[in-house]
Short mmCIF file of C-alpha atoms and ligand atoms in Angstrom, two decimals:
data_model
loop_
_atom_site.label_atom_id
_atom_site.label_comp_id
_atom_site.label_asym_id
_atom_site.label_seq_id
_atom_site.Cartn_x
_atom_site.Cartn_y
_atom_site.Cartn_z
CA MET A 1 -35.13 -58.94 37.94
CA SER A 2 -32.54 -56.17 37.44
CA ASP A 3 -30.14 -56.44 34.49
CA GLN A 4 -27.24 -56.48 36.93
CA LYS A 5 -28.67 -59.44 38.83
CA SER A 6 -29.43 -61.29 35.60
CA ASP A 7 -25.90 -60.71 34.31
CA GLN A 8 -24.47 -62.02 37.57
CA ILE A 9 -26.59 -65.20 37.35
CA ILE A 10 -25.45 -65.78 33.77
CA GLU A 11 -21.79 -65.34 34.76
CA ASP A 12 -22.13 -67.62 37.82
CA VAL A 13 -23.77 -70.35 35.74
CA LYS A 14 -21.11 -70.10 33.01
CA ASP A 15 -18.44 -70.37 35.67
CA TYR A 16 -20.12 -73.40 37.30
CA TYR A 17 -20.52 -75.40 34.07
CA GLY A 18 -17.37 -74.11 32.40
CA LYS A 19 -14.86 -74.15 35.26
CA VAL A 20 -16.14 -75.51 38.60
CA LEU A 21 -17.46 -78.82 37.27
CA THR A 22 -15.16 -80.96 35.18
CA THR A 23 -17.39 -84.06 35.03
CA ASN A 24 -20.75 -85.10 36.50
CA GLU A 25 -18.81 -86.74 39.37
CA ASP A 26 -18.23 -83.21 40.72
CA LEU A 27 -21.94 -82.49 41.29
CA LYS A 28 -22.84 -82.01 44.95
CA THR A 29 -26.44 -83.18 44.71
CA SER A 30 -28.47 -85.46 42.48
CA ALA A 31 -30.46 -82.52 41.08
CA CYS A 32 -28.63 -82.59 37.73
CA CYS A 33 -28.77 -86.39 37.48
CA PRO A 34 -31.66 -88.38 36.05
CA LEU A 35 -33.63 -90.15 38.80
CA ASP A 36 -34.94 -92.86 36.53
CA ALA A 37 -33.17 -95.17 34.10
CA PRO A 38 -33.56 -93.98 30.50
CA PRO A 39 -36.30 -95.67 28.44
CA GLU A 40 -35.27 -99.05 27.07
CA HIS A 41 -35.15 -97.96 23.42
CA VAL A 42 -32.73 -95.14 24.36
CA ARG A 43 -30.16 -97.33 26.12
CA PRO A 44 -28.43 -98.66 22.96
CA LEU A 45 -28.36 -95.11 21.55
CA ILE A 46 -26.56 -93.82 24.67
CA LYS A 47 -23.89 -96.47 24.18
CA ASN A 48 -23.08 -94.87 20.81
CA VAL A 49 -22.25 -91.52 22.43
CA HIS A 50 -18.59 -90.66 23.02
CA GLU A 51 -17.38 -91.06 26.61
CA ALA A 52 -16.02 -87.50 26.79
CA VAL A 53 -19.51 -86.19 25.96
CA GLN A 54 -21.19 -88.51 28.45
CA GLU A 55 -19.02 -87.56 31.38
CA LYS A 56 -20.18 -83.96 31.07
CA PHE A 57 -23.85 -84.89 30.98
CA TYR A 58 -25.69 -82.87 33.62
CA GLY A 59 -29.32 -83.57 32.64
CA CYS A 60 -32.08 -84.50 35.09
CA GLY A 61 -34.36 -86.53 32.82
CA SER A 62 -34.91 -88.10 29.42
CA PRO A 63 -36.70 -85.54 27.25
CA LEU A 64 -36.18 -87.70 24.16
CA PRO A 65 -39.32 -87.59 22.03
CA LEU A 66 -40.77 -90.50 20.09
CA ALA A 67 -42.02 -90.29 16.49
CA ALA A 68 -39.28 -87.79 15.72
CA GLU A 69 -37.98 -89.25 12.43
CA GLY A 70 -37.05 -86.42 10.05
CA CYS A 71 -37.78 -83.71 12.63
CA THR A 72 -35.81 -80.55 13.34
CA ILE A 73 -35.09 -80.52 17.08
CA LEU A 74 -33.66 -77.63 19.07
CA ASP A 75 -31.84 -78.52 22.31
CA LEU A 76 -31.73 -75.52 24.66
CA GLY A 77 -28.64 -75.60 26.88
CA CYS A 78 -27.25 -78.62 25.05
CA GLY A 79 -24.07 -78.68 27.16
CA SER A 80 -21.54 -81.23 25.86
CA GLY A 81 -24.19 -82.63 23.49
CA ARG A 82 -25.24 -85.98 24.95
CA ASP A 83 -28.95 -85.56 24.19
CA ALA A 84 -28.17 -83.95 20.83
CA TYR A 85 -26.20 -87.05 19.77
CA ILE A 86 -28.93 -89.41 21.00
CA LEU A 87 -31.51 -87.37 19.08
CA SER A 88 -29.26 -87.35 16.03
CA GLN A 89 -29.87 -91.13 15.88
CA MET A 90 -33.59 -90.80 16.62
CA VAL A 91 -34.35 -88.29 13.84
CA GLY A 92 -32.23 -90.15 11.26
CA GLU A 93 -29.94 -88.67 8.64
CA ASN A 94 -32.68 -86.46 7.18
CA GLY A 95 -33.52 -84.88 10.53
CA HIS A 96 -31.65 -81.95 12.02
CA ILE A 97 -30.46 -81.21 15.56
CA ILE A 98 -29.48 -77.73 16.70
CA GLY A 99 -27.82 -77.45 20.11
CA VAL A 100 -27.59 -74.03 21.75
CA ASP A 101 -25.45 -73.22 24.78
CA MET A 102 -23.69 -70.17 26.20
CA THR A 103 -20.66 -71.88 27.81
CA ASP A 104 -17.58 -72.23 25.60
CA GLU A 105 -16.12 -75.18 27.51
CA GLN A 106 -19.32 -77.20 27.05
CA LEU A 107 -19.69 -76.28 23.37
CA SER A 108 -16.08 -77.14 22.70
CA VAL A 109 -16.57 -80.76 23.89
CA ALA A 110 -19.80 -81.02 21.87
CA ARG A 111 -18.18 -79.68 18.68
CA GLN A 112 -14.99 -81.75 18.95
CA HIS A 113 -16.99 -84.94 18.52
CA ILE A 114 -19.23 -84.10 15.56
CA GLY A 115 -17.15 -86.12 13.06
CA TRP A 116 -16.72 -89.06 15.45
CA HIS A 117 -20.51 -89.41 15.86
CA MET A 118 -21.20 -88.95 12.16
CA ASP A 119 -18.92 -91.95 11.47
CA LYS A 120 -20.37 -93.94 14.36
CA PHE A 121 -23.93 -93.48 13.06
CA GLY A 122 -22.85 -94.17 9.46
CA TYR A 123 -24.07 -90.78 8.21
CA LYS A 124 -22.59 -89.17 5.06
CA LYS A 125 -22.91 -85.75 6.65
CA SER A 126 -23.60 -84.70 10.19
CA ASN A 127 -27.17 -83.74 11.09
CA VAL A 128 -26.01 -81.93 14.26
CA GLU A 129 -24.81 -78.37 14.75
CA PHE A 130 -23.95 -76.44 17.91
CA LYS A 131 -24.46 -72.70 18.29
CA LYS A 132 -23.29 -70.31 20.96
CA ALA A 133 -26.21 -68.22 22.17
CA TYR A 134 -28.41 -67.38 25.14
CA ILE A 135 -31.64 -69.30 25.31
CA GLU A 136 -33.40 -66.01 26.13
CA ASP A 137 -32.54 -64.69 22.64
CA LEU A 138 -32.58 -67.38 19.97
CA LYS A 139 -32.54 -64.81 17.15
CA THR A 140 -28.79 -64.43 17.75
CA ALA A 141 -28.51 -68.13 16.87
CA ASP A 142 -30.54 -67.38 13.74
CA ILE A 143 -33.45 -69.59 14.82
CA LYS A 144 -36.38 -68.42 12.73
CA ASP A 145 -40.06 -68.10 13.71
CA ASN A 146 -42.10 -71.32 13.24
CA SER A 147 -39.06 -73.34 12.16
CA ILE A 148 -38.66 -76.05 14.84
CA ASP A 149 -40.66 -79.29 15.21
CA ILE A 150 -39.59 -80.06 18.78
CA VAL A 151 -37.77 -78.01 21.42
CA ILE A 152 -36.10 -80.08 24.11
CA SER A 153 -34.13 -79.01 27.16
CA ASN A 154 -32.59 -81.01 29.98
CA CYS A 155 -32.10 -79.26 33.32
CA VAL A 156 -31.43 -75.79 31.91
CA ILE A 157 -34.44 -73.46 32.10
CA ASN A 158 -34.15 -73.34 35.91
CA LEU A 159 -30.76 -71.65 35.37
CA SER A 160 -32.17 -68.79 33.34
CA PRO A 161 -32.63 -65.40 35.03
CA ASP A 162 -35.43 -64.55 32.55
CA LYS A 163 -37.66 -67.57 32.14
CA GLU A 164 -40.54 -65.57 30.58
CA LYS A 165 -38.23 -64.67 27.70
CA VAL A 166 -37.12 -68.30 27.30
CA PHE A 167 -40.72 -69.53 27.05
CA SER A 168 -41.73 -66.79 24.64
CA GLU A 169 -38.71 -67.60 22.44
CA ILE A 170 -39.72 -71.27 22.50
CA TYR A 171 -43.23 -70.36 21.39
CA ARG A 172 -41.86 -68.10 18.62
CA VAL A 173 -39.58 -70.74 17.11
CA LEU A 174 -41.95 -73.74 17.36
CA LYS A 175 -43.92 -74.58 14.24
CA PRO A 176 -47.70 -74.71 14.70
CA GLY A 177 -48.26 -78.24 16.02
CA GLY A 178 -44.72 -78.31 17.44
CA GLU A 179 -43.84 -79.58 20.89
CA LEU A 180 -41.81 -78.39 23.87
CA TYR A 181 -40.57 -81.53 25.67
CA PHE A 182 -38.28 -80.78 28.59
CA SER A 183 -36.98 -82.06 31.91
CA ASP A 184 -36.24 -79.67 34.73
CA VAL A 185 -36.21 -79.06 38.46
CA PHE A 186 -39.32 -77.45 39.95
CA ALA A 187 -40.09 -76.31 43.48
CA GLY A 188 -43.17 -76.64 45.65
CA ARG A 189 -42.90 -72.95 46.61
CA ARG A 190 -41.15 -69.78 45.42
CA ILE A 191 -37.42 -69.82 46.22
CA PRO A 192 -36.35 -67.03 48.61
CA GLU A 193 -34.06 -64.44 47.00
CA PRO A 194 -30.86 -65.27 48.98
CA LEU A 195 -31.06 -68.89 47.77
CA GLN A 196 -31.65 -67.75 44.18
CA LYS A 197 -28.34 -65.89 44.33
CA ASP A 198 -26.32 -68.61 46.08
CA LYS A 199 -23.80 -69.86 43.52
CA ILE A 200 -23.98 -73.51 44.56
CA MET A 201 -27.78 -73.61 44.93
CA LEU A 202 -28.05 -71.97 41.53
CA GLY A 203 -25.40 -74.12 39.82
CA GLU A 204 -26.92 -77.32 41.24
CA CYS A 205 -30.23 -76.40 39.53
CA LEU A 206 -32.06 -75.64 42.80
CA GLY A 207 -31.82 -71.86 43.39
CA GLY A 208 -33.54 -71.02 40.10
CA ALA A 209 -36.13 -73.81 40.21
CA LEU A 210 -39.55 -72.54 39.19
CA TYR A 211 -42.49 -72.82 41.54
CA ILE A 212 -44.74 -75.16 39.58
CA ASP A 213 -47.76 -72.83 39.58
CA ASP A 214 -45.65 -69.91 38.37
CA PHE A 215 -44.55 -72.18 35.52
CA ARG A 216 -48.21 -72.88 34.70
CA ARG A 217 -48.91 -69.14 34.69
CA MET A 218 -45.92 -68.39 32.45
CA LEU A 219 -46.90 -71.04 29.96
CA GLY A 220 -50.50 -69.79 29.95
CA ALA A 221 -49.28 -66.24 29.29
CA ILE A 222 -47.47 -67.28 26.10
CA GLY A 223 -50.52 -69.16 24.78
CA ILE A 224 -50.17 -72.70 26.17
CA PRO A 225 -52.88 -73.03 28.86
CA ASP A 226 -52.58 -76.82 29.17
CA TYR A 227 -49.43 -78.88 29.50
CA ARG A 228 -48.82 -82.50 30.42
CA VAL A 229 -46.48 -84.23 32.84
CA SER A 230 -44.80 -87.33 31.51
CA ALA A 231 -42.57 -88.00 34.54
CA SER A 232 -42.34 -86.53 38.04
CA ARG A 233 -40.34 -87.44 41.11
CA LYS A 234 -39.75 -85.74 44.44
CA MET A 235 -36.02 -85.22 44.81
CA THR A 236 -33.71 -85.91 47.73
CA LEU A 237 -30.77 -83.55 47.99
CA ASP A 238 -28.14 -85.85 49.52
CA ASP A 239 -25.92 -83.04 50.83
CA PRO A 240 -26.36 -81.88 54.46
CA VAL A 241 -25.32 -78.26 53.79
CA ILE A 242 -27.66 -77.91 50.83
CA GLU A 243 -30.47 -79.70 52.67
CA LYS A 244 -30.13 -77.20 55.49
CA MET A 245 -30.25 -74.26 53.09
CA ALA A 246 -33.29 -75.68 51.28
CA GLY A 247 -35.18 -76.14 54.55
CA MET A 248 -38.84 -76.94 53.89
CA ILE A 249 -38.70 -76.42 50.12
CA ASP A 250 -39.67 -79.54 48.16
CA PHE A 251 -37.97 -80.05 44.82
CA TYR A 252 -39.31 -82.13 41.95
CA SER A 253 -37.65 -83.43 38.85
CA MET A 254 -40.27 -83.35 36.11
CA THR A 255 -40.54 -84.01 32.40
CA ILE A 256 -43.16 -81.87 30.73
CA ARG A 257 -44.69 -81.76 27.29
CA ALA A 258 -46.49 -78.73 25.91
CA PHE A 259 -47.83 -78.35 22.38
CA LYS A 260 -48.32 -75.30 20.18
CA VAL A 261 -51.91 -76.17 19.23
CA PRO A 262 -55.29 -74.60 20.02
CA LEU A 263 -56.03 -75.35 23.70
CA GLU A 264 -58.53 -74.38 26.38
CA ASP A 265 -57.62 -73.66 29.99
CA ILE A 266 -59.54 -76.65 31.32
CA CYS A 267 -60.43 -79.94 29.69
CA GLU A 268 -63.73 -79.73 27.82
CA ASN A 269 -65.77 -82.62 26.55
CA TYR A 270 -66.75 -82.65 22.86
CA GLY A 271 -67.16 -86.43 22.69
CA HIS A 272 -63.81 -87.18 21.01
CA VAL A 273 -62.55 -90.76 20.99
CA ALA A 274 -58.92 -91.58 20.14
CA TYR A 275 -57.56 -94.82 18.68
CA TYR A 276 -53.80 -95.43 18.58
CA LYS A 277 -52.75 -97.30 15.43
CA GLY A 278 -49.68 -98.97 16.95
CA THR A 279 -47.48 -97.40 14.29
CA ILE A 280 -44.75 -95.71 16.36
CA ASP A 281 -41.72 -98.02 15.99
CA GLN A 282 -40.80 -98.28 19.67
CA CYS A 283 -44.42 -98.73 20.85
CA PRO A 284 -46.30 -101.35 18.86
CA HIS A 285 -48.64 -102.17 21.78
CA ALA A 286 -49.28 -98.88 23.57
CA PHE A 287 -48.34 -95.21 23.41
CA THR A 288 -47.98 -93.08 26.54
CA LEU A 289 -48.78 -89.40 26.05
CA ASP A 290 -48.47 -88.40 29.70
CA ASP A 291 -48.88 -89.67 33.25
CA HIS A 292 -52.57 -90.34 32.76
CA HIS A 293 -52.97 -91.19 29.07
CA ILE A 294 -51.85 -94.59 27.88
CA PHE A 295 -53.35 -95.57 24.53
CA ASN A 296 -53.42 -99.32 23.90
CA THR A 297 -53.23 -100.13 20.21
CA GLY A 298 -56.70 -100.21 18.66
CA MET A 299 -58.54 -99.51 21.92
CA PRO A 300 -61.05 -96.59 21.98
CA VAL A 301 -60.17 -93.93 24.57
CA PRO A 302 -62.52 -90.98 25.27
CA VAL A 303 -60.44 -87.78 25.35
CA CYS A 304 -61.04 -84.08 25.98
CA GLY A 305 -60.76 -81.48 23.22
CA ASN A 306 -57.23 -80.51 24.30
CA THR A 307 -55.95 -84.08 24.15
CA ALA A 308 -57.67 -84.54 20.78
CA ASN A 309 -55.74 -81.53 19.46
CA MET A 310 -52.45 -82.75 20.97
CA LEU A 311 -52.92 -85.91 18.92
CA GLN A 312 -54.49 -84.64 15.72
CA GLU A 313 -52.78 -81.26 15.22
CA THR A 314 -49.22 -82.55 15.79
CA ARG A 315 -46.74 -85.06 14.39
CA PHE A 316 -48.80 -87.77 16.15
CA LYS A 317 -51.67 -87.26 13.69
CA LYS A 318 -50.67 -90.13 11.40
CA HIS A 319 -50.47 -92.49 14.37
CA PHE A 320 -54.04 -91.86 15.62
CA ARG A 321 -57.58 -91.98 14.39
CA ILE A 322 -59.71 -89.44 16.22
CA ASN A 323 -63.49 -89.70 16.00
CA GLY A 324 -65.47 -86.56 16.75
CA ASP A 325 -65.23 -82.81 16.22
CA PHE A 326 -65.83 -79.61 18.17
CA SER A 327 -69.42 -79.05 17.01
CA THR A 328 -71.14 -80.17 20.22
CA HIS A 329 -69.99 -79.39 23.75
CA TYR A 330 -70.95 -81.84 26.50
CA GLY A 331 -69.57 -79.85 29.45
CA PRO A 332 -66.26 -80.14 31.26
CA PHE A 333 -64.26 -83.34 30.87
CA ASP A 334 -63.98 -85.24 34.14
CA CYS A 335 -60.59 -84.18 35.57
CA ALA A 336 -58.20 -85.64 38.13
CA PRO A 337 -56.99 -83.24 40.84
CA SER A 338 -53.74 -81.39 40.18
CA THR A 339 -50.99 -82.66 42.48
CA PRO A 340 -47.17 -82.53 42.30
CA THR A 341 -47.26 -85.85 40.48
CA ASN A 342 -50.11 -84.84 38.22
CA GLN A 343 -49.48 -81.19 37.51
CA GLY A 344 -51.13 -80.55 34.17
CA ASN A 345 -53.31 -77.48 34.42
CA ALA A 346 -56.07 -79.13 32.53
CA CYS A 347 -55.85 -82.69 33.66
CA CYS A 348 -58.31 -85.02 32.02
C1 SAM B 401 -27.26 -78.56 33.94
S1 SAM B 401 -26.38 -78.28 32.47
C2 SAM B 401 -27.29 -79.33 31.35
C3 SAM B 401 -26.58 -79.53 30.06
C4 SAM B 401 -27.21 -80.52 29.09
N1 SAM B 401 -28.58 -80.20 28.82
C5 SAM B 401 -27.08 -81.92 29.64
O1 SAM B 401 -28.13 -82.54 29.86
O2 SAM B 401 -25.97 -82.37 29.86
C6 SAM B 401 -26.92 -76.65 32.02
C7 SAM B 401 -26.38 -76.14 30.68
O3 SAM B 401 -27.17 -75.01 30.31
C8 SAM B 401 -26.34 -73.98 29.84
N2 SAM B 401 -27.06 -72.72 30.12
C9 SAM B 401 -27.51 -72.29 31.32
N3 SAM B 401 -28.13 -71.11 31.21
C10 SAM B 401 -28.09 -70.78 29.89
C11 SAM B 401 -28.56 -69.67 29.14
N4 SAM B 401 -29.21 -68.67 29.74
N5 SAM B 401 -28.33 -69.65 27.80
C12 SAM B 401 -27.65 -70.67 27.21
N6 SAM B 401 -27.17 -71.73 27.86
C13 SAM B 401 -27.38 -71.81 29.18
C14 SAM B 401 -25.06 -74.14 30.63
O4 SAM B 401 -23.98 -73.56 29.96
C15 SAM B 401 -24.94 -75.65 30.75
O5 SAM B 401 -24.21 -76.19 29.68
#
């Protein structure tokens, strides 16, 4: 994409989120609205977030990671800070949340309420900071290599004119064993150029939606050949003009998790068996990794080598016992077909 076209996209997006929209009531479609109710444990945390922050929430999912106590979390395109303030409660006073956004109007709402939330959560000092930067260049926000436990993002990466750069920055800043956990709009085919440039299609998170297999390729190119889907829904657009423009393109709202751990491009069987200990506060009975892995407490679950690494090379390690190693290969792990609702590349 030419620099000129990228600059225009950036300016159009800033204008949309800084000036065109004043609250989420102004959205034309449901693309930037979550399709599902937030998880039960998150609902009381949302109630603690200031109304002015909530009314400028434009996210499309709930990329709010469990087992995050004490973690440093980076929120790309944090907007007015709703997720940042929910995460502030989830990581506790010793954790740290960094929100990054490029739009002054959004950052201003986020920053105005730092003290209010600190008091509300009963913290002696705030664990949240907001930085103005482009998500394509996190060095300008002074985000160091291997410094972040979890990167989250809620309906933002579709808006970037240079998604390869965003993913490579994410990989750079994640610690080994760190996780990218994000919600976004994806498309069932590549978006034609005129729609990519249309200000409303773009601003409503549709024009820049990534074709799901191009996303898989991009992630593979930065060193993450397997990712997991934790939620996926086909979207309805609810606006006749936009529906007409979109034509036959299917859009999906998806929440994805991808780990910076050693992975293979398909699931391989080394005979690993995983046992969940039931020790994550919100899930005493079962832990859900993705749309096809639910670990009941204490129950043995055969897993592929990739899943074993997602559980034993990450912050989940202390919550699992994994039997087995990589010394003997038993062939490919039996995989489910990849579909829009089960889009992991490797999909055991
Ligand atoms: C759809 S809103 C989502 C905001 C927030 N995540 C939420 O859930 O409310 C998109 C946000 O991403 C920001 N954004 C878009 N492209 C960006 C970029 N290239 N760099 C930094 N911020 C960006 C916009 O300024 C806007 O605040």
